Coordinates of C-alpha atoms and ligand atoms in Angstrom, one line a residue:
M1 CA -11.0 22.2 12.6
E2 CA -8.8 24.1 10.1
N3 CA -8.1 24.4 6.5
V4 CA -11.8 22.5 5.7
Q5 CA -14.9 24.0 4.5
P6 CA -18.6 23.6 5.6
G7 CA -20.5 21.3 3.3
K8 CA -17.7 19.3 1.6
L9 CA -18.8 16.2 3.9
S10 CA -22.0 15.8 2.1
A11 CA -19.9 15.0 -1.2
L12 CA -18.8 12.8 0.5
A13 CA -22.1 10.7 0.4
L14 CA -22.1 11.3 -3.6
I15 CA -21.5 8.5 -5.4
A16 CA -18.6 8.0 -7.9
L17 CA -20.6 5.6 -10.9
L18 CA -18.7 4.5 -13.9
S19 CA -19.5 1.9 -16.0
V20 CA -17.6 -1.5 -16.2
S21 CA -16.5 -1.1 -20.0
D22 CA -14.8 2.0 -18.7
V23 CA -12.1 0.0 -17.0
A24 CA -12.5 -3.4 -18.8
C25 CA -10.1 -4.0 -20.9
K26 CA -7.8 -7.3 -22.4
H27 CA -4.9 -8.2 -20.6
R28 CA -3.2 -5.0 -20.3
T29 CA 0.3 -4.7 -21.4
F30 CA 2.9 -1.8 -20.8
S31 CA 5.3 -0.2 -22.6
R32 CA 9.7 -0.7 -21.2
K33 CA 10.7 1.9 -23.7
Q34 CA 12.9 4.3 -21.4
L35 CA 11.8 7.9 -23.3
D36 CA 14.1 11.1 -23.2
A37 CA 12.3 14.5 -21.8
N38 CA 10.7 15.1 -25.7
G39 CA 9.1 11.7 -25.8
N40 CA 12.5 10.3 -27.5
D41 CA 13.3 6.0 -27.4
V42 CA 16.7 6.1 -25.8
G43 CA 17.3 2.7 -26.2
D44 CA 17.2 0.0 -23.1
D45 CA 19.3 0.9 -20.0
P46 CA 21.4 -2.1 -19.3
V47 CA 22.1 -2.2 -15.8
T48 CA 18.2 -1.7 -15.4
S49 CA 17.3 -4.4 -17.6
V50 CA 19.8 -6.6 -15.9
R51 CA 18.1 -5.7 -12.7
S52 CA 15.1 -6.1 -13.7
E53 CA 15.2 -9.3 -14.9
K54 CA 16.7 -10.5 -11.5
V55 CA 13.8 -9.2 -9.8
K56 CA 11.6 -11.5 -12.4
D57 CA 13.7 -14.7 -11.8
A58 CA 13.6 -14.1 -7.8
M59 CA 9.1 -13.6 -8.7
L60 CA 9.3 -16.6 -10.4
H61 CA 11.4 -18.6 -8.0
A62 CA 9.0 -17.3 -5.3
W63 CA 5.5 -18.4 -7.4
T64 CA 7.2 -21.8 -8.2
S65 CA 8.3 -22.8 -4.4
Y66 CA 4.3 -21.4 -3.7
E67 CA 3.5 -23.8 -6.5
K68 CA 5.2 -26.2 -5.6
Y69 CA 4.9 -26.7 -2.2
A70 CA 1.5 -24.6 -0.9
W71 CA -0.7 -24.4 -4.0
G72 CA -4.3 -23.1 -2.6
F73 CA -2.6 -22.5 0.6
D74 CA -2.7 -18.6 2.0
Q75 CA 1.0 -18.9 2.4
L76 CA 3.9 -21.2 2.1
Q77 CA 6.5 -22.4 4.5
P78 CA 9.8 -23.1 2.6
Q79 CA 11.7 -24.5 5.7
T80 CA 9.0 -26.9 6.4
M81 CA 7.9 -27.2 2.9
N82 CA 4.7 -27.1 3.6
G83 CA 1.0 -25.0 3.4
V84 CA -0.1 -23.2 6.4
D85 CA -4.0 -21.0 6.1
S86 CA -3.4 -17.8 8.3
F87 CA -5.8 -15.9 6.6
G88 CA -9.1 -18.8 6.8
G89 CA -8.0 -20.5 3.4
L90 CA -8.4 -17.9 0.5
G91 CA -5.5 -18.5 -1.1
V92 CA -4.0 -15.5 -0.3
T93 CA -0.2 -15.7 -2.3
I94 CA -2.2 -16.2 -5.2
V95 CA -4.8 -13.6 -5.5
D96 CA -2.2 -11.1 -4.1
A97 CA 0.7 -12.7 -6.4
L98 CA -1.9 -11.9 -9.5
D99 CA -1.3 -8.3 -10.4
T100 CA 2.6 -9.2 -10.2
L101 CA 2.3 -11.8 -12.7
L102 CA 0.8 -9.8 -14.9
I103 CA 2.9 -7.1 -14.8
M104 CA 6.1 -9.4 -15.0
G105 CA 4.7 -11.1 -17.8
L106 CA 4.8 -14.4 -16.4
D107 CA 1.9 -15.1 -18.0
E108 CA 1.9 -18.5 -17.8
Q109 CA 2.1 -18.8 -14.1
F110 CA -0.8 -16.3 -14.3
K111 CA -3.4 -18.2 -16.4
R112 CA -2.6 -21.2 -13.7
A113 CA -3.8 -18.8 -10.7
R114 CA -7.0 -17.6 -12.7
D115 CA -7.7 -20.9 -13.1
W116 CA -7.8 -21.3 -9.2
V117 CA -9.8 -18.0 -8.3
A118 CA -11.9 -19.1 -11.0
T119 CA -12.8 -22.6 -9.8
S120 CA -11.6 -23.3 -6.1
L121 CA -11.6 -19.7 -4.4
N122 CA -14.4 -19.7 -2.1
F123 CA -15.2 -17.5 0.4
N124 CA -17.5 -19.6 2.5
K125 CA -15.4 -19.8 5.5
D126 CA -16.7 -20.4 9.2
Y127 CA -13.5 -18.2 9.8
D128 CA -13.6 -14.9 11.9
A129 CA -11.4 -12.8 9.1
S130 CA -9.5 -9.3 9.3
V131 CA -11.9 -7.1 7.5
F132 CA -8.7 -4.4 7.1
E133 CA -6.2 -7.7 6.0
T134 CA -8.9 -9.6 3.7
T135 CA -9.4 -5.8 1.9
I136 CA -6.3 -5.0 1.4
R137 CA -4.7 -8.6 -0.1
I138 CA -8.3 -10.1 -1.4
V139 CA -10.7 -7.3 -2.4
G140 CA -7.3 -5.5 -3.9
G141 CA -6.2 -7.8 -5.3
L142 CA -8.7 -9.2 -7.2
L143 CA -9.3 -5.5 -8.5
S144 CA -6.5 -4.9 -9.7
A145 CA -5.9 -8.2 -11.6
Y146 CA -10.0 -7.2 -13.2
D147 CA -8.5 -3.4 -13.9
L148 CA -5.5 -5.1 -15.3
S149 CA -7.0 -7.8 -17.2
G150 CA -10.9 -7.4 -17.5
D151 CA -11.7 -10.8 -16.6
K152 CA -14.8 -10.8 -15.5
V153 CA -14.3 -13.5 -13.2
F154 CA -12.8 -11.4 -10.7
L155 CA -15.0 -8.7 -10.4
E156 CA -17.2 -11.2 -9.8
K157 CA -14.5 -12.8 -7.0
A158 CA -14.1 -9.0 -5.3
T159 CA -18.3 -8.6 -4.9
D160 CA -18.8 -11.6 -3.4
I161 CA -16.1 -11.2 -0.9
A162 CA -17.2 -7.6 -0.4
D163 CA -20.9 -8.5 0.0
R164 CA -19.3 -10.9 3.5
L165 CA -17.2 -8.3 4.6
L166 CA -20.6 -5.5 4.4
P167 CA -22.1 -6.3 8.1
A168 CA -19.1 -4.9 9.8
W169 CA -19.8 -1.2 9.0
N170 CA -23.2 -1.9 10.6
T171 CA -22.4 0.2 14.0
P172 CA -24.1 2.4 15.8
S173 CA -21.4 5.0 14.4
G174 CA -20.4 3.7 11.2
I175 CA -17.2 2.7 12.0
N176 CA -16.6 -0.9 11.3
Y177 CA -15.4 -3.4 13.6
N178 CA -12.1 -5.4 12.7
S179 CA -13.1 -8.8 12.5
I180 CA -16.0 -10.6 10.4
N181 CA -17.4 -14.0 10.3
L182 CA -17.4 -14.7 6.3
A183 CA -20.1 -17.2 6.6
T184 CA -22.6 -15.7 9.9
G185 CA -21.7 -12.1 9.2
K186 CA -21.1 -11.6 13.1
A187 CA -18.7 -9.0 13.6
H188 CA -16.7 -8.1 16.7
N189 CA -13.3 -6.0 17.5
Y190 CA -10.0 -8.0 18.8
P191 CA -10.4 -7.6 22.9
S192 CA -6.8 -6.9 23.0
A193 CA -8.4 -3.6 21.8
N194 CA -10.4 -2.8 24.7
G195 CA -13.9 -3.0 22.6
N196 CA -12.2 0.0 20.3
S197 CA -11.6 -0.4 16.2
I198 CA -7.9 0.2 15.0
L199 CA -7.4 3.2 13.1
A200 CA -5.5 1.9 10.3
E201 CA -8.2 -1.1 9.8
V202 CA -10.8 1.6 9.5
G203 CA -9.3 3.9 7.2
T204 CA -7.7 1.3 4.7
T205 CA -10.7 0.0 3.0
Q206 CA -11.7 2.9 1.0
L207 CA -10.1 3.0 -2.3
E208 CA -10.8 -1.0 -3.0
F209 CA -14.3 -0.1 -1.8
I210 CA -14.9 2.8 -3.7
T211 CA -13.3 1.3 -6.9
L212 CA -15.7 -1.7 -6.3
S213 CA -18.4 0.5 -6.1
Q214 CA -17.1 2.1 -9.9
R215 CA -17.2 -0.8 -11.3
T216 CA -20.0 -2.7 -10.4
N217 CA -22.4 0.6 -10.3
Q218 CA -22.9 -0.1 -6.5
S219 CA -23.0 2.5 -4.3
K220 CA -23.3 0.7 -0.8
Y221 CA -19.2 -0.2 -0.9
Q222 CA -18.3 3.4 -0.9
E223 CA -21.2 4.7 1.1
K224 CA -20.4 2.6 3.7
V225 CA -16.1 3.5 3.9
E226 CA -17.0 7.1 2.9
K227 CA -19.0 7.1 5.8
V228 CA -16.1 6.5 8.1
I229 CA -13.9 9.2 7.3
E230 CA -17.3 11.7 7.7
V231 CA -17.3 10.3 10.9
L232 CA -13.5 11.1 11.8
H233 CA -13.1 13.8 10.3
K234 CA -16.2 15.4 13.0
N235 CA -13.7 14.7 15.5
F236 CA -10.6 15.6 13.4
P237 CA -7.8 17.5 15.1
A238 CA -6.1 20.6 14.4
D239 CA -3.0 18.7 13.8
G240 CA -4.5 15.8 11.5
L241 CA -3.2 13.0 14.0
L242 CA -5.7 11.2 15.2
P243 CA -4.7 8.4 18.5
I244 CA -4.5 4.1 17.2
Y245 CA -8.0 3.4 18.5
I246 CA -11.8 4.4 17.5
N247 CA -14.9 3.6 19.7
P248 CA -17.1 2.2 17.1
Q249 CA -20.2 3.2 18.9
T250 CA -19.7 6.8 19.8
G251 CA -17.3 7.8 16.5
M252 CA -15.0 9.2 19.1
P253 CA -10.8 8.7 19.3
S254 CA -10.2 6.5 22.6
P255 CA -6.6 8.2 24.3
S256 CA -4.3 6.0 22.5
L257 CA -0.7 6.3 21.0
I258 CA -0.2 8.3 17.6
T259 CA 2.3 6.8 15.5
F260 CA 3.0 6.7 11.6
G261 CA 4.0 2.5 12.3
A262 CA 1.8 -0.5 13.1
M263 CA -1.9 0.6 13.7
G264 CA -2.6 4.1 12.3
D265 CA -0.3 3.9 8.8
S266 CA -2.0 3.5 6.3
F267 CA -4.8 5.6 7.2
Y268 CA -2.7 8.8 6.3
E269 CA -2.1 7.0 3.1
Y270 CA -5.3 6.8 2.6
L271 CA -6.3 10.2 2.7
L272 CA -3.8 11.0 -0.2
K273 CA -4.4 7.9 -2.2
V274 CA -8.4 8.4 -2.3
W275 CA -8.0 11.9 -3.3
I276 CA -6.0 11.1 -6.1
Q277 CA -8.2 8.6 -6.8
G278 CA -11.2 10.9 -7.0
N279 CA -9.0 12.9 -9.2
K280 CA -8.6 16.0 -7.5
T281 CA -11.7 16.7 -7.4
Q282 CA -14.6 19.0 -5.2
A283 CA -16.2 16.0 -3.9
V284 CA -12.5 14.1 -2.8
N285 CA -11.4 17.8 -1.4
V286 CA -11.7 17.1 2.1
Y287 CA -9.6 14.4 1.9
R288 CA -7.0 16.4 0.3
E289 CA -7.2 18.7 3.3
M290 CA -7.1 16.4 5.8
W291 CA -3.9 14.7 4.3
E292 CA -2.3 18.1 4.9
N293 CA -3.5 18.8 8.2
S294 CA -1.9 15.2 9.2
M295 CA 1.2 16.0 6.7
S296 CA 1.9 19.3 9.7
G297 CA 1.1 16.9 12.3
L298 CA 4.2 14.6 11.0
Q299 CA 6.1 17.4 10.5
S300 CA 5.7 18.1 14.5
L301 CA 6.9 14.5 15.3
V302 CA 10.3 14.4 13.4
R303 CA 13.9 14.9 15.0
K304 CA 16.8 14.2 14.1
T305 CA 19.3 12.2 15.5
T306 CA 23.4 12.9 16.6
P307 CA 25.8 12.8 15.7
S308 CA 24.4 12.4 11.9
A309 CA 21.5 14.2 11.5
Y310 CA 18.8 11.4 10.4
A311 CA 15.7 12.6 10.2
Y312 CA 13.5 9.9 11.7
I313 CA 9.6 10.6 12.8
C314 CA 8.4 9.6 16.9
E315 CA 5.5 8.7 18.3
K316 CA 3.3 10.1 20.5
N317 CA 1.2 9.0 23.7
G318 CA -0.5 12.0 25.4
N319 CA 2.1 14.9 25.9
T320 CA 5.0 12.9 25.8
L321 CA 7.1 12.0 22.6
I322 CA 8.8 8.8 22.0
A323 CA 12.1 8.6 19.7
Q324 CA 10.9 4.8 18.1
M325 CA 9.7 4.1 14.3
N326 CA 9.1 1.0 12.9
E327 CA 10.0 0.3 10.1
L328 CA 6.3 -0.1 8.7
A329 CA 6.7 4.2 9.4
C330 CA 8.7 4.3 6.1
F331 CA 6.1 3.6 3.8
A332 CA 5.8 7.4 4.5
S333 CA 8.5 8.9 2.9
G334 CA 7.0 7.2 -0.6
M335 CA 3.2 9.1 0.7
L336 CA 5.5 12.5 1.1
A337 CA 7.0 12.5 -2.6
L338 CA 3.1 11.0 -3.5
G339 CA 2.0 14.4 -1.9
S340 CA 4.5 16.4 -2.8
F341 CA 2.6 17.4 -6.3
G342 CA -0.6 18.7 -4.5
F343 CA 0.4 21.9 -3.1
D344 CA -0.1 25.2 -4.1
D345 CA 3.0 26.9 -2.6
P346 CA 6.6 25.5 -4.6
Q347 CA 8.0 26.1 -1.2
K348 CA 5.4 23.7 0.6
A349 CA 6.5 21.1 -1.9
K350 CA 9.6 21.3 -1.5
G351 CA 10.5 21.1 1.2
I352 CA 7.7 18.0 1.7
L353 CA 9.6 16.7 -1.1
S354 CA 12.8 16.8 1.0
L355 CA 11.3 15.4 3.9
A356 CA 10.2 12.7 1.7
E357 CA 13.8 12.0 0.7
E358 CA 15.3 13.0 4.0
I359 CA 13.6 9.6 5.7
G360 CA 14.1 7.4 2.7
K361 CA 17.5 8.2 4.4
T362 CA 16.9 7.0 7.7
C363 CA 15.5 4.4 6.2
Y364 CA 17.6 3.1 4.1
N365 CA 20.2 3.1 7.1
F366 CA 18.3 1.3 8.7
Y367 CA 19.1 -1.5 6.3
Q368 CA 22.3 -0.8 6.5
I369 CA 23.4 -0.8 10.0
T370 CA 22.6 -4.9 9.8
N371 CA 24.9 -7.3 9.7
T372 CA 22.8 -8.7 6.9
K373 CA 22.0 -5.3 5.3
L374 CA 18.2 -6.0 6.3
A375 CA 16.2 -4.2 8.6
G376 CA 15.0 -4.9 11.4
E377 CA 11.5 -4.4 12.5
D378 CA 11.5 -1.3 15.2
Y379 CA 14.4 1.2 15.5
V380 CA 14.9 3.5 18.8
F381 CA 17.3 6.4 18.5
T382 CA 19.5 7.5 21.3
P383 CA 21.7 11.0 21.4
G384 CA 25.1 10.4 20.3
Q385 CA 24.3 7.0 19.0
D386 CA 22.2 7.9 15.9
M387 CA 20.0 4.7 15.7
S388 CA 19.6 1.0 16.3
V389 CA 17.4 -2.0 16.1
D390 CA 14.9 -2.7 18.8
D391 CA 13.1 -5.5 17.0
P392 CA 15.9 -7.6 15.5
Y393 CA 13.1 -9.7 13.1
N394 CA 12.9 -9.2 9.4
L395 CA 9.4 -10.1 7.1
M396 CA 10.5 -9.0 4.1
R397 CA 8.5 -5.9 4.6
P398 CA 8.2 -4.0 1.5
E399 CA 8.5 0.2 3.0
T400 CA 11.4 1.1 2.6
V401 CA 11.3 0.0 -1.5
E402 CA 8.2 1.3 -1.5
S403 CA 9.0 4.4 -1.4
L404 CA 12.8 4.6 -2.9
F405 CA 10.3 3.3 -6.3
Y406 CA 8.1 6.7 -5.6
L407 CA 11.1 9.1 -4.8
W408 CA 12.9 7.2 -7.8
R409 CA 10.2 8.5 -9.5
F410 CA 9.5 12.0 -8.1
T411 CA 12.8 12.9 -8.3
G412 CA 14.5 10.9 -10.9
N413 CA 17.7 10.7 -8.9
T414 CA 19.3 7.0 -9.9
M415 CA 20.9 6.9 -6.1
Y416 CA 17.2 5.7 -5.2
Q417 CA 17.9 2.1 -7.9
D418 CA 21.0 1.7 -6.7
W419 CA 19.4 1.9 -2.9
G420 CA 16.9 -0.5 -4.0
W421 CA 19.7 -3.0 -5.5
D422 CA 21.3 -3.1 -2.5
I423 CA 18.1 -4.6 -0.6
F424 CA 17.3 -6.6 -3.2
Q425 CA 21.1 -8.1 -3.1
A426 CA 20.4 -8.9 0.6
F427 CA 17.0 -10.0 0.3
E428 CA 19.1 -12.9 -2.2
K429 CA 21.9 -13.5 0.1
N430 CA 20.0 -14.5 3.9
S431 CA 16.5 -15.2 2.3
R432 CA 16.7 -17.1 -0.3
L433 CA 16.2 -20.9 0.2
E434 CA 16.0 -23.7 -2.5
T435 CA 12.4 -23.6 -2.0
G436 CA 11.1 -19.5 -1.4
Y437 CA 12.0 -17.0 0.7
V438 CA 12.2 -16.5 4.1
G439 CA 11.9 -13.9 6.9
L440 CA 15.0 -13.7 9.1
T441 CA 14.2 -14.0 12.6
D442 CA 17.1 -12.2 13.8
V443 CA 19.0 -8.8 11.2
N444 CA 22.4 -9.6 13.0
T445 CA 22.4 -13.5 13.5
G446 CA 20.6 -13.9 9.9
A447 CA 19.0 -16.4 11.4
K448 CA 16.0 -17.6 9.9
D449 CA 12.0 -18.3 10.0
N450 CA 9.8 -20.2 8.3
L451 CA 7.0 -17.8 6.3
M452 CA 6.9 -16.4 2.8
Q453 CA 4.8 -13.3 3.8
S454 CA 2.2 -13.1 0.8
F455 CA 3.5 -9.2 0.8
F456 CA 6.9 -10.5 -0.3
L457 CA 5.3 -11.4 -3.7
A458 CA 2.3 -8.4 -4.1
E459 CA 4.3 -5.6 -2.7
T460 CA 8.0 -5.8 -2.4
L461 CA 9.0 -8.1 -5.3
K462 CA 6.7 -5.5 -7.5
Y463 CA 8.2 -2.4 -6.0
L464 CA 12.0 -3.7 -7.0
Y465 CA 10.8 -4.0 -10.2
L466 CA 8.8 -0.8 -11.2
L467 CA 11.8 0.3 -9.5
F468 CA 13.8 -1.0 -12.2
S469 CA 11.5 -0.1 -14.8
P470 CA 11.1 2.9 -17.3
P471 CA 7.7 5.0 -15.5
S472 CA 5.5 4.1 -18.2
V473 CA 4.6 0.9 -16.0
I474 CA 2.5 1.5 -14.1
P475 CA 2.2 5.1 -14.6
L476 CA 0.9 7.0 -11.5
D477 CA -0.9 9.2 -13.3
E478 CA -2.8 6.5 -14.4
W479 CA -2.9 4.1 -11.1
V480 CA -3.3 4.2 -7.6
F481 CA -1.4 1.5 -5.3
N482 CA -3.1 0.0 -2.3
T483 CA -1.3 -0.4 0.4
E484 CA -0.8 -4.1 -0.6
A485 CA 0.8 -2.2 -3.7
H486 CA -2.3 -3.6 -5.8
P487 CA -2.7 -0.8 -8.7
L488 CA -6.5 0.2 -9.0
K489 CA -6.9 2.6 -12.2
I490 CA -7.5 6.2 -11.6
V491 CA -11.7 6.6 -13.2
S492 CA -13.7 9.7 -13.1
R493 CA -14.8 10.3 -10.7
V494 CA -19.3 11.5 -11.2
T495 CA -21.3 12.0 -9.0
S496 CA -24.9 10.4 -8.1
G497 CA -26.7 13.6 -9.0
Q498 CA -25.1 13.4 -13.0
S499 CA -25.9 11.6 -15.8
L500 CA -22.8 8.6 -15.7
S501 CA -21.2 10.1 -19.2
K502 CA -19.9 13.7 -17.1
S503 CA -17.9 13.9 -15.4
E504 CA -16.9 16.1 -12.5
H505 CA -14.8 19.0 -12.8
V506 CA -10.9 18.1 -12.0
L507 CA -9.3 20.4 -10.3
P508 CA -6.3 22.1 -11.5
T509 CA -3.2 21.0 -9.8
R510 CA 0.5 22.1 -9.9
P511 CA 2.5 19.2 -12.1
G512 CA 5.7 19.8 -9.1
G513 CA 8.9 17.7 -8.1
R514 CA 10.1 16.7 -11.5
K515 CA 13.8 17.2 -12.0
E516 CA 16.1 16.7 -15.1
G517 CA 16.6 12.6 -15.3
R518 CA 13.0 11.7 -15.3
T519 CA 11.7 9.8 -17.7
G520 CA 8.1 9.3 -19.0
H521 CA 5.1 10.2 -16.9
N522 CA 5.2 9.1 -13.3
Ligands
DMJ601 C1 1.3 -5.5 4.1 O1 0.2 -6.5 4.5 C2 0.8 -3.5 3.7 O2 1.6 -2.6 2.8 C3 0.1 -3.0 4.9 O3 -0.5 -1.6 5.3 C4 1.3 -2.9 5.8 N1 1.8 -4.3 6.5 C5 1.8 -5.5 5.3 C6 3.8 -5.0 4.7 O4 4.1 -4.6 5.4

C-alpha cells in the first residue's frame, strides 16, 4: 500500500466527541452581502440576485405542489397529482427539503415541515430500507436541519432512525449490509449483488454517523462507520480504485466494475469529505491519503474525445477500459475542485483543479448536445464523434450543477454561473408543470416521466441557489455537504483520550485554488 503510514488506523477508532452546545444555534441565517477581496461590501450583483430569486421561486413551486398533492408521502407524482412511498413512507421529500427551505428563507414552509417531523415522522415501519438512501436523505437531512436550526427534535429523530440502521453493521467483517428492516432490524444484501455489499453504499455513511456521534456524545455510530474504512484500507489497491462489490463476510473486494458512476461514486467523495469534516487532523490523515491514491487512479482512467478533446472518466473491468461515463460521475469535477486545495505541491493542486474544470466542461456539454439541453443518464465516447447519449432519461439529477457550484467557488469564474443558469432554464422549460417538476424519459424528444425526485429539492435547486449566492451563504470552511447536499457543521475533532475542551492540532493546509474574482470565504 502506498503513502499510508502504519498505525494511523488505530486513530480512526478513536472517537471524536463534542458537546451538543457547540453546534446548537437558533435559526442560522447567512448574510447575502457581496464582499470584495478586502471585505468591503460591493452591493448586490443584479444578475445573480435575479437568478437566485428565480431558483427560490422554483423551490416554492416544487414545495407547494408537494404540499398540495403528496403531503406526508415520500415523493410527488406531478402528472397524476398524488404521492408515492418509494422509501417506506418516511416523508422523504419533507426531510430532504428542510435545509433548503431554511437556507432560502422559506420560513413558513419550514415551520410546517418541522411540525410534521415532530408529530408524524414515524420510523417503526415493517419495511426493508436502503441503509444508504436512508442515511443520506433522512439522517443527513435531519442533522443538517439540526445544525442550521438548533431544534432538538431533529437530533432526536436522527438518533431514532440511526439506531434502527445500526444492526446492519453486525457482519463478520464490519462491512455493513445494504438493506435493513426498520421494525425488526433484520439485515441483508440485494440478491442482484450476489451477497456482496455495494462500495458506494458502505462508503457513504461516514459523514452522517460521525456527525451524530459528535452531536450526541455517543461513540457507537462513529465506531461502526470508521471500521468500514479500516477494513477497506487493509485491502486498498495502490491506485486507490476499488470495485463496486465488497464481500461483507471477508471484507475483501470481489472482482467487479471500477467506476466513478453508479455504485462507486460517493465512496471517493466521502474519503475527501471526512478529512475536511475532521479538520484535516492527524486522526483523519488516512482518509486524505486514500483519497489522493484514488485520484491518481482517477487520472489513469481519464481519456480525451476526438475531435474536440473533451476529458472523460472511463470505467474499468479487469484490465479493460470502457469509454462510458454516467452523469452521476459528474460529481467528480466538484470533488476534485474541493480537494485541490489540500495538496502540498502547488503544481499538483493546479493540475487537479484544471482536471476538475475539464471534466466540468464535458458535463456541461452532456446537457448542451441534447434537444432539450438536459443531460441523459449515460454517455458513450466514440473516436471521431466526441460523445453521445446512451441512456436518454433525466431524473433532474444534481451532479453537474453541484460541480459548477464548486468550480465557481474555487475559481471565481462567473462562466460557471452562466452555465448553471442555462441548465436551470432548461429545467424550467422541460420539467416544470402546473403541478410540480418531472424528469424526462427522453432528453431528445422531451417526453416526461411522473416523478419529482426528492433530491431535486434537496440538491439540484439548493446548489443552483448557492451558485447564485455569495460565498458567505454556507461557507466551505465551516460546512461540509453530505452526498445529498445537506450541509453539516464542521466542528473540532476531539479524540476519546482528550478532554472535550481540547481539540486536536489542526494540520496546516495550503489555501490554494483561489483566483481573482472570488469573494468572501469558500
Ligand atoms: C442522490 O441521492 C445523491 O447525490 C447520491 O449520491 C447519488 N444519487 C442521487 C442524485 O443523483
